[in-house]
Coordinates of C-alpha atoms in Angstrom, one line a residue:
Chain A
M1 CA 22.8 24.4 -34.3
A2 CA 24.9 27.5 -33.8
W3 CA 22.4 29.1 -31.2
L4 CA 23.0 26.2 -28.8
P5 CA 26.8 26.2 -28.2
W6 CA 26.8 23.1 -26.1
S7 CA 25.0 21.1 -28.7
S8 CA 27.7 21.5 -31.3
G9 CA 29.8 18.5 -30.3
S10 CA 27.9 15.4 -29.6
S11 CA 30.3 13.2 -27.9
D12 CA 33.6 14.6 -29.1
E13 CA 34.2 16.5 -25.9
G14 CA 33.3 13.5 -23.7
G15 CA 30.1 13.3 -21.7
V16 CA 27.0 11.7 -23.0
K17 CA 25.9 11.1 -26.5
K18 CA 23.3 13.9 -27.6
T19 CA 21.3 14.7 -30.5
A20 CA 21.9 17.9 -32.6
G21 CA 19.0 19.5 -30.5
G22 CA 20.9 18.8 -27.2
A23 CA 18.7 16.1 -26.1
F24 CA 19.9 12.7 -24.8
E25 CA 20.3 10.1 -27.6
S26 CA 19.3 7.5 -25.1
P27 CA 18.5 8.5 -21.6
S28 CA 19.7 5.2 -20.1
R29 CA 20.4 4.5 -16.5
T30 CA 24.2 5.1 -17.0
N31 CA 23.5 8.4 -18.7
R32 CA 21.1 9.5 -16.0
K33 CA 23.6 8.7 -13.3
M34 CA 26.2 10.7 -14.9
C35 CA 24.0 13.5 -15.4
Y36 CA 22.8 13.4 -11.7
A37 CA 26.4 13.4 -10.6
A38 CA 27.4 16.4 -12.7
R39 CA 24.3 18.2 -11.4
D40 CA 25.2 17.3 -7.8
S41 CA 28.8 18.7 -8.1
F42 CA 27.5 21.8 -9.8
F43 CA 25.0 22.5 -7.0
E44 CA 27.7 21.9 -4.4
C45 CA 29.7 24.6 -6.0
L46 CA 26.6 26.9 -5.9
D47 CA 26.1 26.1 -2.3
K48 CA 29.7 26.9 -1.4
N49 CA 29.4 30.2 -3.2
N50 CA 26.0 30.9 -1.7
I51 CA 24.2 31.1 -5.1
L52 CA 20.7 29.9 -5.1
D53 CA 19.4 30.8 -8.5
S54 CA 21.7 30.2 -11.4
I55 CA 19.2 30.6 -14.2
N56 CA 16.3 33.0 -13.7
T57 CA 18.3 36.2 -12.8
K58 CA 21.0 38.0 -14.6
S59 CA 23.1 38.4 -11.5
G60 CA 22.7 34.8 -10.7
R61 CA 23.8 33.6 -14.0
E62 CA 26.8 35.9 -13.9
K63 CA 27.7 34.7 -10.5
A64 CA 27.4 31.0 -11.5
E65 CA 29.6 31.8 -14.5
T66 CA 32.2 33.5 -12.4
F67 CA 32.5 30.8 -9.6
C68 CA 31.2 27.6 -11.0
S69 CA 31.7 27.7 -14.9
Q70 CA 33.8 24.7 -14.9
F71 CA 31.1 22.6 -13.2
D72 CA 28.3 24.2 -15.3
K73 CA 30.1 23.0 -18.4
E74 CA 30.4 19.5 -17.1
F75 CA 26.7 19.7 -16.2
E76 CA 25.8 20.7 -19.7
K77 CA 28.1 18.2 -21.2
N78 CA 26.5 15.3 -19.2
C79 CA 22.8 16.2 -19.3
A80 CA 20.3 17.2 -22.0
H81 CA 19.9 20.8 -22.1
S82 CA 16.3 20.6 -21.2
W83 CA 17.3 18.7 -18.0
V84 CA 19.9 21.3 -17.1
E85 CA 17.3 24.0 -17.2
Y86 CA 14.8 21.8 -15.4
F87 CA 17.1 21.0 -12.5
K88 CA 18.3 24.6 -12.2
K89 CA 14.8 25.8 -11.9
Q90 CA 13.9 23.0 -9.7
R91 CA 16.6 24.0 -7.3
V92 CA 15.0 27.4 -6.8
V93 CA 11.5 25.9 -6.5
N94 CA 12.7 23.3 -4.0
Y95 CA 14.3 25.9 -1.9
Q96 CA 11.2 28.2 -1.9
K97 CA 9.0 25.2 -0.9
E98 CA 11.4 24.4 2.0
Q99 CA 11.3 28.1 3.2
T100 CA 7.5 28.2 3.0
I101 CA 7.1 25.0 4.9
K102 CA 9.6 26.2 7.6
R103 CA 7.8 29.5 7.9
L104 CA 4.4 28.0 8.1
E105 CA 5.7 25.4 10.7
S106 CA 7.4 28.2 12.7
Q107 CA 4.0 30.0 12.8
G108 CA 2.4 26.8 14.3
G109 CA 0.7 25.8 11.1
E110 CA 0.8 22.3 9.8
I111 CA 1.3 21.8 6.1
T112 CA 0.2 18.8 4.1
A113 CA 0.2 18.8 0.4
P114 CA -2.9 17.4 -1.2
Q115 CA -2.2 13.8 -1.8
L116 CA -4.1 10.5 -2.3
P117 CA -4.8 8.8 0.9
L118 CA -2.4 6.1 2.0
P119 CA -3.9 2.6 2.8
G120 CA -5.4 2.7 6.3
Q121 CA -6.1 6.4 6.1
K122 CA -9.3 6.3 4.2
Chain B
M1 CA -38.8 -30.3 64.1
A2 CA -37.5 -33.2 66.0
A3 CA -37.1 -35.9 63.4
P4 CA -35.1 -35.4 60.3
S5 CA -37.2 -35.1 57.3
R6 CA -36.1 -37.1 54.3
C7 CA -35.3 -33.8 52.6
T8 CA -32.9 -32.6 55.2
A9 CA -31.2 -35.9 55.2
H10 CA -30.9 -35.8 51.4
I11 CA -29.3 -32.4 51.6
A12 CA -26.9 -33.6 54.2
T13 CA -26.0 -36.5 52.0
A14 CA -25.3 -34.4 49.1
L15 CA -23.2 -31.9 50.8
R16 CA -21.1 -34.4 52.9
S17 CA -19.7 -37.6 51.9
N18 CA -17.5 -38.9 54.7
A19 CA -18.8 -37.6 57.8
T20 CA -22.5 -37.4 57.2
P21 CA -23.7 -39.4 60.2
R22 CA -21.6 -37.4 62.7
I23 CA -22.9 -34.0 61.7
A24 CA -26.4 -35.5 61.7
V25 CA -25.7 -36.8 65.2
R26 CA -24.7 -33.4 66.4
T27 CA -27.5 -31.5 64.8
F28 CA -30.1 -33.7 66.0
A29 CA -28.4 -34.1 69.4
S30 CA -28.5 -30.5 70.0
T31 CA -32.1 -30.0 68.9
A32 CA -33.3 -33.1 70.6
P33 CA -31.1 -34.7 73.0
S34 CA -33.5 -37.3 74.3
A35 CA -32.8 -41.2 74.1
A36 CA -35.8 -41.6 72.0
S37 CA -34.7 -39.1 69.4
R38 CA -31.3 -40.6 69.3
T39 CA -32.9 -44.0 68.5
R40 CA -34.7 -42.3 65.6
L41 CA -31.6 -40.6 64.6
R42 CA -29.8 -43.9 64.2
Q43 CA -32.8 -45.0 62.1
A44 CA -32.3 -42.1 59.9
Q45 CA -28.6 -42.8 59.4
Q46 CA -29.3 -46.4 58.5
T47 CA -31.9 -44.9 55.9
I48 CA -29.2 -42.7 54.6
E49 CA -26.8 -45.4 54.2
A50 CA -29.2 -47.6 52.6
R51 CA -30.2 -44.9 50.2
R52 CA -26.5 -44.2 49.4
Q53 CA -26.2 -47.8 48.1
F54 CA -28.9 -47.2 45.6
S55 CA -27.7 -43.9 44.6
N56 CA -26.0 -44.0 41.2
T57 CA -25.0 -40.5 41.0
S58 CA -21.2 -39.9 41.8
Y59 CA -20.2 -37.7 44.6
R60 CA -18.4 -34.5 44.1
Q61 CA -15.3 -35.4 45.9
A62 CA -13.6 -32.2 45.4
L63 CA -16.2 -30.2 47.1
N64 CA -16.4 -31.4 50.6
T65 CA -17.5 -28.6 52.8
I66 CA -19.7 -25.6 52.4
D67 CA -16.6 -23.3 52.5
Q68 CA -15.2 -25.0 49.5
I69 CA -18.4 -24.6 47.5
K70 CA -18.5 -21.0 48.7
A71 CA -15.0 -20.4 47.7
R72 CA -15.7 -22.0 44.4
N73 CA -18.6 -19.7 43.6
K74 CA -17.2 -16.6 45.1
G75 CA -16.2 -15.0 41.8
G76 CA -19.7 -15.6 40.5
P77 CA -19.7 -16.9 36.9
F78 CA -16.2 -15.4 36.2
N79 CA -13.2 -17.8 35.9
I80 CA -10.3 -18.2 33.6
T81 CA -12.1 -20.3 31.1
A82 CA -14.9 -17.6 30.7
A83 CA -12.3 -14.9 30.5
L84 CA -10.4 -16.7 27.8
L85 CA -13.5 -17.5 25.8
F86 CA -14.7 -13.9 26.1
V87 CA -11.4 -12.4 24.9
T88 CA -11.0 -14.8 22.1
T89 CA -14.6 -14.1 20.9
A90 CA -14.0 -10.4 21.2
G91 CA -10.7 -10.6 19.4
G92 CA -12.1 -12.7 16.7
L93 CA -15.1 -10.5 16.1
W94 CA -12.9 -7.3 16.1
A95 CA -10.6 -8.9 13.6
Y96 CA -13.5 -10.0 11.4
F97 CA -15.2 -6.7 11.4
T98 CA -12.0 -4.8 10.7
Y99 CA -11.4 -7.0 7.8
E100 CA -15.0 -6.7 6.5
K101 CA -14.8 -2.9 6.9
E102 CA -11.5 -2.6 4.9
R103 CA -12.9 -4.9 2.2
M104 CA -16.2 -3.0 1.9
A105 CA -14.1 0.3 1.6
R106 CA -12.0 -1.3 -1.0
K107 CA -15.1 -2.7 -2.8
R108 CA -16.7 0.8 -2.7
V109 CA -13.5 2.3 -4.5
A110 CA -13.4 -0.5 -6.9
E111 CA -17.1 -0.2 -7.9
Q112 CA -17.1 3.6 -8.1
T113 CA -16.5 3.5 -11.8
K114 CA -18.7 0.6 -12.6
G115 CA -22.2 1.0 -13.9
V116 CA -24.0 3.7 -15.8
G117 CA -23.5 7.4 -15.0
K118 CA -20.2 7.1 -13.3
P119 CA -17.1 9.0 -14.4
K120 CA -15.1 6.8 -16.5
V121 CA -11.4 6.6 -16.4
G122 CA -9.6 4.5 -19.1
G123 CA -11.2 3.1 -22.3
P124 CA -10.5 1.6 -25.5
F125 CA -7.3 2.3 -27.3
E126 CA -5.1 0.7 -29.8
L127 CA -1.4 1.4 -29.6
V128 CA 1.8 -0.6 -30.4
D129 CA 4.0 -2.2 -27.8
Q130 CA 7.8 -2.2 -27.7
D131 CA 8.2 -5.0 -30.1
G132 CA 6.0 -3.1 -32.6
K133 CA 3.1 -5.4 -32.1
V134 CA -0.5 -4.1 -31.9
F135 CA -1.6 -3.8 -28.3
S136 CA -5.2 -2.9 -27.6
S137 CA -7.1 -2.3 -24.5
N138 CA -8.7 -5.8 -25.1
D139 CA -5.3 -7.2 -24.2
M140 CA -5.6 -5.8 -20.8
L141 CA -8.8 -8.0 -20.1
G142 CA -8.3 -10.9 -17.7
K143 CA -5.8 -9.4 -15.6
Y144 CA -5.2 -6.4 -13.4
S145 CA -3.1 -3.7 -15.0
L146 CA -1.0 -1.1 -13.6
V147 CA -0.8 1.8 -16.1
Y148 CA 1.8 4.6 -16.0
F149 CA 2.1 7.5 -18.3
G150 CA 5.6 8.8 -18.8
F151 CA 8.3 9.5 -21.4
T152 CA 11.8 8.3 -21.7
H153 CA 13.4 11.8 -21.7
C154 CA 12.0 12.5 -18.3
P155 CA 14.6 13.9 -15.9
D156 CA 14.0 12.5 -12.5
I157 CA 10.4 11.7 -11.6
C158 CA 9.6 8.9 -14.2
P159 CA 12.7 6.9 -13.7
D160 CA 12.1 7.0 -9.9
E161 CA 8.5 6.0 -10.4
L162 CA 9.3 3.3 -12.8
D163 CA 11.9 1.8 -10.3
K164 CA 9.1 1.8 -7.9
M165 CA 6.7 0.2 -10.2
A166 CA 9.2 -2.7 -10.8
L167 CA 9.4 -3.2 -7.1
M168 CA 5.5 -3.0 -6.8
Y169 CA 5.1 -5.4 -9.7
D170 CA 7.5 -8.0 -8.1
K171 CA 5.9 -7.7 -4.7
V172 CA 2.3 -8.3 -6.1
R173 CA 3.6 -11.1 -8.2
E174 CA 5.2 -12.7 -5.2
K175 CA 2.0 -12.4 -3.3
C176 CA -0.6 -13.1 -5.9
G177 CA 1.0 -14.7 -8.9
N178 CA 1.1 -13.5 -12.5
V179 CA -2.0 -11.4 -12.2
L180 CA -0.6 -7.9 -13.0
L181 CA 0.1 -6.3 -16.4
P182 CA 2.8 -3.5 -16.0
L183 CA 2.2 -1.0 -18.8
M184 CA 3.9 2.3 -19.5
I185 CA 2.3 4.4 -22.1
T186 CA 4.4 7.3 -23.5
C187 CA 3.3 10.8 -23.6
D188 CA 6.0 11.6 -26.0
P189 CA 5.2 9.5 -29.1
A190 CA 7.5 11.7 -31.4
R191 CA 10.7 10.4 -29.6
D192 CA 9.5 7.2 -28.0
S193 CA 9.5 4.6 -30.7
P194 CA 9.0 1.0 -29.9
A195 CA 12.8 0.5 -30.1
V196 CA 13.5 3.4 -27.7
L197 CA 10.9 2.1 -25.3
K198 CA 12.2 -1.5 -25.5
E199 CA 15.7 -0.3 -24.6
Y200 CA 14.6 2.1 -21.9
L201 CA 12.2 -0.2 -20.1
A202 CA 14.4 -3.2 -20.2
E203 CA 16.6 -1.4 -17.6
F204 CA 13.6 -1.3 -15.2
H205 CA 12.0 -4.7 -15.6
P206 CA 12.0 -7.3 -18.3
D207 CA 8.2 -7.7 -18.0
F208 CA 7.4 -4.1 -18.6
I209 CA 5.3 -3.4 -21.7
G210 CA 5.8 0.0 -23.3
L211 CA 3.1 1.5 -25.5
T212 CA 3.3 4.1 -28.2
G213 CA 1.6 5.2 -31.2
N214 CA 0.9 8.4 -33.3
H215 CA 0.2 11.7 -31.7
E216 CA -3.6 11.3 -32.2
Q217 CA -3.7 7.8 -30.6
I218 CA -1.7 8.9 -27.7
K219 CA -3.8 11.9 -27.3
D220 CA -7.0 9.9 -27.2
T221 CA -5.6 7.4 -24.8
C222 CA -4.4 10.2 -22.4
K223 CA -7.8 11.8 -22.7
A224 CA -9.5 8.5 -21.8
Y225 CA -7.3 8.1 -18.7
R226 CA -7.8 11.8 -17.8
V227 CA -4.1 12.4 -18.1
Y228 CA -2.8 15.8 -18.7
F229 CA 0.2 16.1 -20.9
S230 CA 2.0 18.8 -23.0
T231 CA 3.8 17.3 -25.8
P232 CA 4.4 19.6 -28.8
K233 CA 2.7 18.1 -31.8
D234 CA 5.3 19.0 -34.4
V235 CA 8.9 18.5 -33.3
A236 CA 11.9 18.4 -35.3
P237 CA 14.0 15.2 -34.9
G238 CA 16.5 15.6 -32.2
Q239 CA 14.8 18.5 -30.6
D240 CA 15.2 18.8 -26.9
Y241 CA 12.2 19.4 -24.8
L242 CA 10.4 18.1 -21.7
V243 CA 6.9 16.8 -21.3
D244 CA 4.6 17.7 -18.4
H245 CA 2.3 14.9 -17.5
S246 CA 0.2 13.6 -14.7
I247 CA 2.1 11.2 -12.5
Y248 CA -0.3 8.6 -11.1
F249 CA -0.3 4.8 -11.5
Y250 CA -3.8 3.6 -12.6
L251 CA -4.9 0.4 -11.3
M252 CA -7.3 -1.2 -13.8
D253 CA -9.4 -4.3 -13.1
P254 CA -9.6 -7.4 -15.2
E255 CA -12.7 -6.0 -16.9
G256 CA -10.8 -2.9 -17.9
D257 CA -12.4 -0.7 -15.3
F258 CA -10.5 1.8 -13.2
V259 CA -10.0 0.7 -9.7
E260 CA -7.7 3.3 -8.0
A261 CA -5.0 5.8 -8.6
I262 CA -1.7 5.4 -6.7
G263 CA 0.2 8.6 -6.2
R264 CA 3.9 9.4 -5.5
N265 CA 3.4 9.5 -1.8
F266 CA 2.8 5.7 -1.9
T267 CA 5.9 3.6 -1.1
A268 CA 6.3 0.4 -3.2
D269 CA 5.2 -1.6 -0.1
Q270 CA 2.0 0.4 0.5
A271 CA 1.2 0.4 -3.3
A272 CA 1.8 -3.3 -3.6
K273 CA -0.4 -3.9 -0.6
V274 CA -3.2 -1.9 -2.1
I275 CA -2.9 -3.8 -5.4
A276 CA -2.7 -7.2 -3.8
D277 CA -5.7 -6.5 -1.6
H278 CA -7.8 -5.6 -4.6
V279 CA -6.6 -8.6 -6.5
K280 CA -7.6 -10.9 -3.6
D281 CA -11.1 -9.2 -3.4
W282 CA -11.7 -10.1 -7.1
E283 CA -14.6 -12.6 -7.0
K284 CA -14.8 -13.7 -10.5
P285 CA -12.5 -16.6 -10.5
L286 CA -13.2 -17.8 -14.0
R287 CA -11.8 -14.8 -15.8
K288 CA -8.9 -14.8 -13.3
E289 CA -8.0 -18.3 -13.8
A290 CA -8.2 -18.2 -17.5
R291 CA -5.2 -15.9 -17.4
W292 CA -3.6 -17.1 -14.1
E293 CA -0.9 -19.3 -15.2

């Protein structure tokens, strides 16, 4: 599929085997591990260059392309495209969540996400 | 009262064992120091000694003086034996009531979905397992089952949860034996064929059972379990997409009724404890033993 440049070569460029649509052929433990490693090095690069959002904004995408394009390519190569998008968005969401929690805690409020009660807390 | 009454003599005998006569002498000597009374006193002593020969109750050798008796009874009825008895009883009762309270709480949770007019989680389904064999909800009967909804192309949460499920399963098995059926039902039937599930689940635990079916079957099953999921109905082969779905473990009892949902905040140990406690509460041994091998 021409509109997904990363999906053209399945395994010829190295990385994990993928379908034509850019999904994993088999999301096995080894493949997941490789994907997580590629993600972590890409995020490390973003951290170094002080980039939070590498997907939602144009400026973020450009910055990521300028500073971390090498890692981004590895990331795409080793993960399903949907995973790449998911992790990039998750990075932003996680950061915002952390900030919100920190802000609320600094204001003296306590925050607990709604969860099922643990044994002994019923 | 010049002469010792039998009663006084008797008390004196009871309290003193060795020196009874001497005390008696002094007592009566002070109250009646005449020769006549001394004679009578001697007679009394003889009476005491005579009586002692006929007495068949043993004397309490340890308690010789009034002071010793007083010392013994100074603390009232409290002594080390009583204290130990009290503490043991209190501890035992506390442990018993705590256990019963927890058991009743679990029972309440387990029976919430039993009977008429209760919200129902779970229900009949017919899917195929990872070997392509038919697996219906009837195959769950007789054992507890731990049901997890997921999909193999899940980026991070499902693999973590399935790893946790493997730990939970092993721990419960260790505690209670082979009483738990670990099921993973896919929310992504388009990609998760029996073969895919088989390869995927083998990496987590050899005992895991993966269930799939067509879109309608999966949709109905998810609906019965109140599971939200968002799988596109028509997908091209090889298409890349993610599925949103609820991430709870559902504990079902040997009659196929929902017991409890176990969320992500549970560690494997906590979850295993919850399950093992429910398993131990199960009071219908016949059904259990039929499958308990």
